[in-house]
Coordinates of C-alpha atoms and ligand atoms in Angstrom, one line a residue:
M1 CA 0.0 0.0 0.0
W2 CA 1.3 3.4 -1.0
K3 CA 1.9 5.6 2.0
A4 CA 2.2 9.3 2.2
K5 CA 5.0 10.8 4.2
E6 CA 4.2 13.2 7.1
P7 CA 5.1 16.7 6.3
V8 CA 8.6 17.0 7.6
R9 CA 10.8 19.9 8.6
S10 CA 13.7 19.4 6.2
P11 CA 13.7 22.0 3.5
Q12 CA 13.5 19.3 0.9
A13 CA 11.2 16.6 2.2
S14 CA 11.6 13.2 0.6
F15 CA 9.2 11.4 -1.6
S16 CA 7.3 8.3 -0.8
R17 CA 8.5 4.9 -1.9
R18 CA 7.3 4.2 -5.3
S19 CA 7.8 1.9 -8.2
L20 CA 10.9 2.6 -10.3
L21 CA 10.8 1.1 -13.7
K22 CA 7.5 -0.1 -15.0
G23 CA 7.9 -3.3 -16.9
A24 CA 10.6 -3.3 -19.6
G25 CA 7.9 -3.6 -22.2
A26 CA 6.5 -0.2 -21.3
S27 CA 4.5 0.9 -24.3
L28 CA 5.7 3.7 -26.5
L29 CA 2.7 5.8 -25.6
A30 CA 3.3 9.4 -26.2
L31 CA 2.3 10.5 -22.7
G32 CA 4.0 13.7 -23.3
A33 CA 1.9 14.6 -26.3
R34 CA -0.9 16.8 -25.2
P35 CA -3.3 18.4 -27.6
A36 CA -2.0 21.8 -28.5
L37 CA -4.7 24.4 -28.8
A38 CA -4.0 27.1 -31.3
A39 CA -4.7 30.4 -29.7
T40 CA -4.9 32.4 -33.0
P41 CA -7.0 35.5 -33.4
D42 CA -9.1 33.9 -36.2
A43 CA -9.8 30.8 -34.2
G44 CA -11.4 33.0 -31.5
F45 CA -11.1 32.2 -27.9
T46 CA -9.7 29.1 -26.4
T47 CA -11.9 28.1 -23.5
L48 CA -10.2 27.2 -20.3
R49 CA -12.7 25.8 -17.8
A50 CA -11.3 25.6 -14.3
R51 CA -13.1 22.6 -12.8
K52 CA -12.9 19.4 -10.7
A53 CA -11.5 16.4 -12.5
S54 CA -9.9 13.1 -11.9
A55 CA -6.2 12.5 -12.7
Q56 CA -4.1 9.3 -12.5
L57 CA -1.2 10.8 -10.6
L58 CA -0.2 7.6 -8.9
P59 CA 0.7 4.3 -10.7
E60 CA -2.3 2.7 -12.5
A61 CA -2.9 0.2 -9.7
E62 CA -3.5 3.0 -7.3
P63 CA -6.6 5.2 -7.0
A64 CA -7.0 8.3 -9.2
T65 CA -6.9 11.7 -7.5
E66 CA -9.5 14.4 -7.6
V67 CA -7.8 17.5 -8.8
W68 CA -8.8 21.0 -10.0
A69 CA -7.7 21.4 -13.6
Y70 CA -8.1 23.4 -16.7
E71 CA -10.3 21.4 -19.1
G72 CA -9.9 18.5 -16.8
M73 CA -6.3 18.0 -17.7
V74 CA -3.1 18.0 -15.6
P75 CA -1.3 19.9 -16.9
G76 CA -3.9 22.0 -18.6
P77 CA -4.0 22.4 -22.4
I78 CA -0.8 23.7 -24.0
L79 CA -1.5 27.1 -25.6
R80 CA 0.7 27.9 -28.6
V81 CA 1.0 31.2 -30.2
A82 CA 3.4 32.9 -32.7
Q83 CA 5.5 35.6 -31.2
G84 CA 3.9 39.0 -31.4
K85 CA 0.4 37.5 -32.0
S86 CA -2.4 37.6 -29.5
V87 CA -3.4 35.0 -27.0
K88 CA -7.2 34.8 -26.5
A89 CA -8.4 32.7 -23.7
L90 CA -11.7 32.5 -22.1
L91 CA -11.6 31.5 -18.4
R92 CA -14.8 29.8 -17.2
N93 CA -14.9 29.4 -13.5
E94 CA -16.6 26.1 -12.6
L95 CA -15.1 25.9 -9.2
D96 CA -16.8 27.0 -6.0
Q97 CA -14.4 29.8 -5.2
D98 CA -13.1 32.8 -7.1
T99 CA -10.2 32.4 -9.5
S100 CA -8.3 34.2 -12.3
I101 CA -5.4 33.4 -14.7
H102 CA -2.0 34.9 -14.4
W103 CA 0.3 34.5 -17.5
H104 CA 3.5 33.9 -15.7
G105 CA 6.6 35.6 -17.2
I106 CA 4.7 37.4 -20.1
R107 CA 5.5 41.1 -20.4
I108 CA 1.8 41.6 -20.6
D109 CA -0.7 44.4 -20.7
N110 CA -1.3 45.1 -17.0
A111 CA -5.1 44.7 -17.2
M112 CA -4.5 41.0 -18.3
D113 CA -2.0 40.1 -15.6
G114 CA -4.7 38.3 -13.6
V115 CA -3.8 39.4 -10.1
V116 CA -6.9 39.4 -8.0
G117 CA -7.2 42.4 -5.8
L118 CA -4.6 44.3 -7.8
T119 CA -5.3 44.1 -11.6
Q120 CA -8.7 42.5 -11.6
N121 CA -11.6 41.3 -9.4
G122 CA -11.8 37.6 -8.7
V123 CA -13.8 35.7 -11.4
K124 CA -16.7 34.3 -9.4
P125 CA -18.1 30.8 -9.6
G126 CA -20.1 30.5 -12.8
E127 CA -18.5 33.5 -14.4
D128 CA -16.2 34.0 -17.3
F129 CA -13.3 36.3 -18.0
A130 CA -11.8 36.9 -21.4
Y131 CA -8.0 37.3 -21.5
E132 CA -6.6 38.8 -24.6
F133 CA -3.0 40.0 -24.9
T134 CA 0.0 40.1 -27.1
A135 CA 2.9 37.8 -26.4
P136 CA 6.0 40.0 -27.1
D137 CA 8.7 37.4 -26.4
A138 CA 9.1 33.9 -27.8
G139 CA 9.7 31.2 -25.3
T140 CA 8.4 28.9 -22.6
Y141 CA 5.8 30.4 -20.3
W142 CA 2.9 29.1 -18.1
Y143 CA -0.4 30.1 -16.7
H144 CA -2.0 29.6 -13.3
P145 CA -4.5 31.2 -11.0
H146 CA -3.6 34.3 -8.9
N147 CA -6.2 33.9 -6.2
R148 CA -5.5 31.5 -3.4
S149 CA -2.8 30.2 -5.7
W150 CA -1.3 28.2 -2.8
E151 CA -4.4 26.1 -2.9
Q152 CA -5.4 26.3 -6.6
V153 CA -2.0 25.6 -8.0
A154 CA -1.5 22.8 -5.4
R155 CA -4.7 21.2 -6.6
G156 CA -3.6 21.2 -10.3
L157 CA -4.6 24.4 -11.9
Y158 CA -1.8 25.3 -14.3
G159 CA -0.8 25.0 -18.0
V160 CA 1.9 25.8 -20.5
L161 CA 2.0 28.7 -22.8
I162 CA 4.5 28.4 -25.7
V163 CA 5.3 31.5 -27.7
E164 CA 6.9 30.3 -30.9
E165 CA 10.0 31.8 -32.6
S166 CA 9.4 32.6 -36.3
D167 CA 12.8 30.9 -37.0
P168 CA 13.4 28.3 -34.3
P169 CA 16.4 26.0 -34.3
Q170 CA 15.9 22.7 -36.1
V171 CA 14.7 19.8 -33.9
E172 CA 12.8 16.6 -34.3
R173 CA 10.6 17.1 -31.3
D174 CA 9.6 20.0 -29.2
I175 CA 8.4 18.8 -25.8
A176 CA 6.9 20.7 -22.9
L177 CA 7.6 18.9 -19.6
V178 CA 6.0 20.1 -16.4
V179 CA 7.4 18.9 -13.1
D180 CA 5.2 19.1 -10.0
D181 CA 5.1 17.6 -6.6
W182 CA 1.8 16.8 -4.9
R183 CA 1.0 16.1 -1.3
L184 CA -1.4 13.2 -1.2
N185 CA -2.8 11.4 1.7
E186 CA -3.0 7.6 2.2
A187 CA -6.1 7.4 0.1
G188 CA -4.3 9.0 -2.8
A189 CA -6.4 12.2 -2.4
I190 CA -5.0 15.7 -2.2
D191 CA -4.0 16.1 1.4
E192 CA -6.5 18.8 2.5
A193 CA -5.8 18.5 6.2
S194 CA -2.5 20.2 5.7
M195 CA -3.6 22.7 3.1
G196 CA -2.4 26.1 4.1
S197 CA -0.9 24.9 7.4
L198 CA 1.0 27.5 9.4
H199 CA 3.8 25.0 9.6
D200 CA 4.3 25.0 5.9
R201 CA 3.8 28.7 5.6
A202 CA 6.6 29.4 8.1
H203 CA 9.0 26.7 6.8
A204 CA 9.7 25.5 3.3
G205 CA 6.1 25.7 2.0
R206 CA 4.0 22.8 0.9
L207 CA 6.4 20.1 -0.2
G208 CA 4.8 17.2 -2.0
N209 CA 5.3 13.5 -1.5
V210 CA 4.5 12.4 -5.0
L211 CA 6.3 13.7 -8.1
T212 CA 4.8 13.8 -11.5
L213 CA 6.1 14.8 -15.0
N214 CA 3.3 16.0 -17.2
G215 CA 0.9 14.6 -14.6
A216 CA 2.3 11.1 -14.9
D217 CA 3.8 9.0 -12.1
I218 CA 6.4 7.8 -14.6
W219 CA 6.6 9.8 -17.8
E220 CA 7.7 7.9 -20.9
Q221 CA 8.9 9.6 -24.0
P222 CA 9.5 7.6 -27.2
V223 CA 12.6 8.8 -29.1
R224 CA 14.8 7.6 -31.9
S225 CA 18.5 7.4 -32.1
G226 CA 20.0 10.6 -33.5
E227 CA 17.1 12.9 -32.8
R228 CA 17.5 16.3 -31.5
I229 CA 15.0 17.3 -28.9
R230 CA 14.0 20.7 -27.4
L231 CA 12.8 20.0 -23.9
R232 CA 10.9 22.9 -22.2
L233 CA 11.0 22.3 -18.5
I234 CA 8.5 24.1 -16.3
S235 CA 8.3 23.8 -12.5
T236 CA 4.8 24.3 -11.2
A237 CA 5.6 23.1 -7.7
N238 CA 4.2 25.1 -4.8
A239 CA 7.5 25.2 -3.0
R240 CA 10.0 22.5 -3.8
I241 CA 13.2 23.5 -5.6
M242 CA 13.5 20.8 -8.2
R243 CA 16.7 19.2 -9.3
L244 CA 16.1 17.3 -12.5
R245 CA 18.8 15.1 -14.0
L246 CA 18.7 14.1 -17.6
E247 CA 20.7 10.9 -17.3
E248 CA 23.1 9.5 -19.9
H249 CA 22.7 12.6 -22.1
N250 CA 24.5 15.9 -22.6
P251 CA 21.9 18.6 -22.6
W252 CA 22.6 22.2 -23.5
L253 CA 20.8 25.0 -21.8
I254 CA 19.4 27.4 -24.4
A255 CA 16.8 29.5 -22.4
L256 CA 15.8 30.5 -18.9
D257 CA 12.4 31.7 -17.9
G258 CA 11.5 32.0 -21.6
Q259 CA 14.5 34.2 -22.5
P260 CA 17.3 32.9 -24.7
V261 CA 20.7 32.4 -23.2
T262 CA 24.1 31.7 -24.8
P263 CA 24.0 27.9 -25.1
S264 CA 26.1 26.1 -22.4
P265 CA 26.4 22.5 -21.5
L266 CA 24.5 21.5 -18.3
A267 CA 27.0 20.2 -15.8
G268 CA 26.1 16.6 -14.8
G269 CA 23.0 16.9 -16.9
E270 CA 21.3 18.6 -14.0
I271 CA 19.2 21.6 -13.7
R272 CA 17.8 23.4 -10.6
L273 CA 14.4 25.0 -10.9
A274 CA 12.7 27.1 -8.3
P275 CA 8.9 27.1 -8.4
G276 CA 7.7 29.0 -11.5
Q277 CA 11.1 28.8 -13.3
R278 CA 11.6 27.4 -16.7
A279 CA 14.6 26.1 -18.6
D280 CA 14.7 25.1 -22.3
L281 CA 17.2 22.4 -23.2
M282 CA 18.6 21.0 -26.4
I283 CA 19.3 17.3 -26.2
D284 CA 20.8 15.0 -28.8
M285 CA 19.6 11.4 -28.4
E286 CA 22.9 9.8 -28.6
L287 CA 22.2 6.3 -27.3
D288 CA 21.8 3.2 -29.3
P289 CA 18.4 2.0 -30.6
G290 CA 16.5 0.1 -27.9
S291 CA 18.2 2.0 -25.0
S292 CA 16.3 3.7 -22.2
A293 CA 17.6 6.6 -20.1
A294 CA 16.1 8.0 -16.9
I295 CA 15.0 11.5 -15.9
S296 CA 15.4 11.7 -12.2
E297 CA 14.8 14.2 -9.4
V298 CA 17.5 14.5 -6.9
S299 CA 16.4 17.3 -4.5
A300 CA 15.4 14.9 -1.8
Q301 CA 17.4 12.1 -0.2
G302 CA 18.2 9.6 -2.9
R303 CA 17.4 9.6 -6.6
L304 CA 13.8 9.4 -7.7
V305 CA 13.2 8.2 -11.2
A306 CA 10.4 10.2 -12.7
G307 CA 10.5 9.3 -16.4
H308 CA 12.4 7.8 -19.3
F309 CA 13.4 8.4 -22.8
L310 CA 12.6 5.1 -24.5
Y311 CA 14.6 4.6 -27.7
H312 CA 13.0 2.9 -30.7
E313 CA 14.3 -0.6 -31.2
S314 CA 15.7 -0.1 -34.6
E315 CA 15.1 3.3 -36.1
V316 CA 18.0 5.7 -36.4
V317 CA 17.5 9.2 -37.6
R318 CA 21.1 10.0 -38.0
S319 CA 24.3 8.5 -36.7
Q320 CA 26.2 11.8 -36.0
P321 CA 24.6 14.6 -34.0
L322 CA 22.8 17.1 -36.1
D323 CA 25.3 19.7 -37.4
A324 CA 23.0 22.8 -36.9
P325 CA 23.2 25.6 -34.5
I326 CA 21.2 25.2 -31.2
A327 CA 21.1 28.8 -30.2
L328 CA 17.7 30.5 -30.2
P329 CA 17.2 33.7 -32.2
A330 CA 18.1 36.7 -30.1
G331 CA 15.3 38.0 -27.8
K332 CA 14.0 41.5 -27.6
L333 CA 15.7 42.4 -24.4
P334 CA 19.1 44.0 -24.6
E335 CA 22.3 42.2 -23.5
R336 CA 22.7 44.6 -20.6
T337 CA 20.5 46.9 -18.7
D338 CA 21.7 50.5 -18.8
T339 CA 21.4 51.3 -15.1
Q340 CA 22.3 55.0 -15.4
G341 CA 19.9 57.0 -13.3
A342 CA 18.4 53.8 -11.9
L343 CA 16.0 53.8 -9.0
E344 CA 17.7 51.8 -6.2
V345 CA 15.2 49.7 -4.2
P346 CA 16.2 47.5 -1.2
L347 CA 14.2 44.4 -0.7
L348 CA 15.0 42.9 2.6
M349 CA 13.5 39.4 3.1
E350 CA 12.9 38.5 6.7
G351 CA 11.0 36.0 8.9
G352 CA 10.1 32.3 8.7
A353 CA 11.1 29.7 11.2
M354 CA 14.6 30.2 12.7
G355 CA 14.5 33.7 11.2
G356 CA 14.6 35.8 14.3
L357 CA 11.9 38.2 13.1
T358 CA 10.3 39.8 16.1
G359 CA 7.5 41.7 14.4
A360 CA 6.3 43.4 11.3
V361 CA 3.7 45.9 10.0
Y362 CA 0.5 44.2 9.0
K363 CA -2.4 46.2 7.6
G364 CA -0.8 49.4 8.9
E365 CA -0.1 48.1 12.4
L366 CA 3.1 46.9 14.0
L367 CA 2.5 43.4 15.4
G368 CA 4.6 41.0 17.3
I369 CA 5.6 37.7 15.5
Q370 CA 3.3 35.6 17.7
E371 CA 0.3 37.7 16.9
L372 CA 1.2 37.9 13.2
A373 CA 1.4 34.1 13.0
R374 CA -1.5 33.1 15.3
N375 CA -4.1 35.6 14.3
H376 CA -3.1 36.4 10.7
G377 CA -1.1 33.4 9.4
M378 CA 1.7 35.8 8.6
A379 CA 5.3 34.6 8.9
W380 CA 7.4 36.7 6.5
A381 CA 8.1 40.3 5.6
F382 CA 9.6 42.4 2.9
N383 CA 11.2 45.6 4.4
G384 CA 9.4 45.0 7.7
I385 CA 6.0 44.7 6.1
A386 CA 3.9 41.5 5.9
G387 CA 1.6 41.2 3.0
R388 CA 0.4 43.4 0.1
T389 CA -0.4 47.0 1.1
P390 CA -2.7 49.5 -0.5
E391 CA 0.4 51.6 -1.3
P392 CA 3.1 50.2 -3.6
L393 CA 6.6 49.4 -2.4
F394 CA 7.8 51.9 -4.9
E395 CA 6.7 54.0 -7.8
V396 CA 8.8 54.6 -10.9
E397 CA 8.3 56.6 -14.1
K398 CA 7.9 54.4 -17.2
G399 CA 11.3 53.8 -18.9
R400 CA 13.4 54.3 -15.8
P401 CA 15.8 51.6 -14.8
V402 CA 15.4 49.9 -11.4
V403 CA 18.0 48.1 -9.4
L404 CA 16.3 45.9 -6.9
R405 CA 18.7 44.9 -4.1
M406 CA 17.4 41.7 -2.6
V407 CA 18.8 40.4 0.7
N408 CA 17.7 37.1 2.0
E409 CA 18.0 37.4 5.8
T410 CA 16.0 34.2 6.4
S411 CA 17.0 30.6 6.9
W412 CA 15.1 29.5 3.8
P413 CA 15.5 29.8 0.0
H414 CA 13.1 32.0 -1.9
G415 CA 12.2 32.3 -5.5
I416 CA 11.3 35.9 -6.1
H417 CA 9.0 36.6 -9.1
I418 CA 8.6 40.0 -10.6
H419 CA 5.5 40.5 -12.7
G420 CA 5.4 42.2 -16.1
H421 CA 9.2 42.4 -16.5
H422 CA 12.2 40.2 -16.7
A423 CA 15.3 41.3 -14.7
Q424 CA 18.9 40.3 -14.9
V425 CA 21.4 39.8 -12.1
F426 CA 23.1 43.2 -11.8
A427 CA 26.8 42.6 -12.6
P428 CA 28.3 45.6 -14.3
G429 CA 29.8 44.8 -17.6
E430 CA 28.3 41.3 -17.7
A431 CA 25.4 40.0 -19.8
T432 CA 23.6 37.8 -17.3
P433 CA 20.4 35.9 -18.1
W434 CA 17.0 37.6 -18.1
R435 CA 14.7 35.9 -15.6
D436 CA 11.3 36.5 -14.2
T437 CA 12.0 34.4 -11.1
H438 CA 15.3 34.7 -9.1
L439 CA 16.2 32.1 -6.6
L440 CA 18.0 33.3 -3.5
D441 CA 19.5 30.8 -1.0
P442 CA 19.5 31.5 2.7
Q443 CA 21.6 34.6 3.5
E444 CA 22.2 35.3 -0.2
E445 CA 22.2 38.8 -1.6
V446 CA 21.3 39.4 -5.3
A447 CA 20.8 42.7 -7.0
V448 CA 18.7 42.6 -10.2
A449 CA 18.3 45.3 -12.8
F450 CA 15.5 46.0 -15.3
V451 CA 13.9 48.9 -17.1
A452 CA 10.4 49.6 -15.8
D453 CA 9.0 49.9 -19.2
N454 CA 5.6 48.3 -18.7
P455 CA 3.0 50.6 -17.1
G456 CA 0.7 49.4 -14.4
K457 CA 0.6 47.6 -11.0
W458 CA 3.0 44.7 -10.8
M459 CA 3.6 42.2 -8.0
I460 CA 6.9 41.1 -6.6
H461 CA 6.5 38.0 -4.5
C462 CA 8.0 34.8 -3.4
H463 CA 6.8 31.9 -5.7
M464 CA 7.0 29.5 -2.8
L465 CA 3.2 30.0 -2.7
E466 CA 2.8 29.5 1.1
H467 CA 5.4 32.2 1.6
Q468 CA 3.5 34.5 -0.6
A469 CA 0.3 33.8 1.3
A470 CA 2.2 34.3 4.6
G471 CA 3.4 37.8 3.8
M472 CA 6.1 37.7 1.1
G473 CA 4.2 39.7 -1.5
T474 CA 4.4 43.3 -2.4
W475 CA 3.9 45.4 -5.6
F476 CA 5.3 48.4 -7.5
H477 CA 3.7 50.9 -9.8
V478 CA 5.1 51.9 -13.2
K479 CA 3.6 55.3 -14.0
G480 CA 3.0 55.7 -17.7
Ligands
C2O501 CU1 3.5 32.7 -11.3 CU2 2.6 36.1 -9.2 O1 3.0 34.3 -10.2
CU502 CU1 9.8 32.3 -0.1

């Protein structure tokens, strides 16, 4: 009988025991192939119904899990759109609580950003909301609710948004691969008893005990010898920092958080992804026909096999790796941010267990840590303030550069997500990657720079969703 682990204190709780390889004769089912819905202007709106559904997250012999999902699918439908074209999606709320859709990482029109209480009202049960926006940057993005996201994302509401380059590098397959961890109880249901627990909020967040790739207990991707694959990794976990290992292959990193990077080999075939982060990889399938190679997750104790590339018995596409460039076409963001005249903003991260925070301002009142935690479920603060305030953390004129100096004074890692903009690590003279979510380890300091060129109200928050709910969320205003 499969048994769920108790929530544990370690920052990276381990997964439950689980079957490794399914039989050697595992069928060549394209579990990774999900219907791609074209979100083109002439096709009108793609409907995304947020509703209850059943998903086989555990091995087939185990029970299915009731989830909340877009169109009943975990992950939701893949939306594909050409760069510069508009995405049109109609959210229909069939849940019994308010929801919305946030288009994570898109430099979007503010009115379409989906943040309940900041850019829109909650979409009520039974109601619709039409999202329509231009996707300016090609790359790998995702969508999820921005209302009670700690619950709604944990229950399965998320999907992938792919913005296609007009001239992408040549590959045989382009695969989106969503990694998530779920906390299930002994009956294989979403563990509701611990949903939103103060313990999780003040520690690492809600760590799961079951890992899925594209919603499958073991994800199996048929390939052929010699193929080149573009693998778009997306972490939709609430809180776990994933460490995925592409075993027996030599993947190259070509994009982070949607934005192209100078290709570089992935040391050890391993990539670390904070919640919300993405990485695009190029992988040549260099093993012999009939081989299989594991994709494993190594953040917890031990190595958890989460999927396989299963090579066709005999077919060989080419015997030498494809001799074509793997770099993506240049993105629209400059190599470096010109930080002359930048607005300097400190962002001090405080609180959490073992953090030594004694109190913070909550709804305009200075409260002691006990009261914050017990009466309001708050555990974290930015610059001494817990939770989103009516006033922004800062205001900036459109077009002005910002240097955000983040200091993690806590004992926990945090993945800080900036809405509506990508930012690069501020290292004068260096062209660092553009990211929408920056991971800071305990006690780490990272300054990021960006030009505040997108008018509106934008959140900055920890994407460990329990941390966000427990105070690590603020916003800034770009006047334009
Ligand atoms: Cu992916 Cu504010 O969220
Ligand atoms: Cu955090």
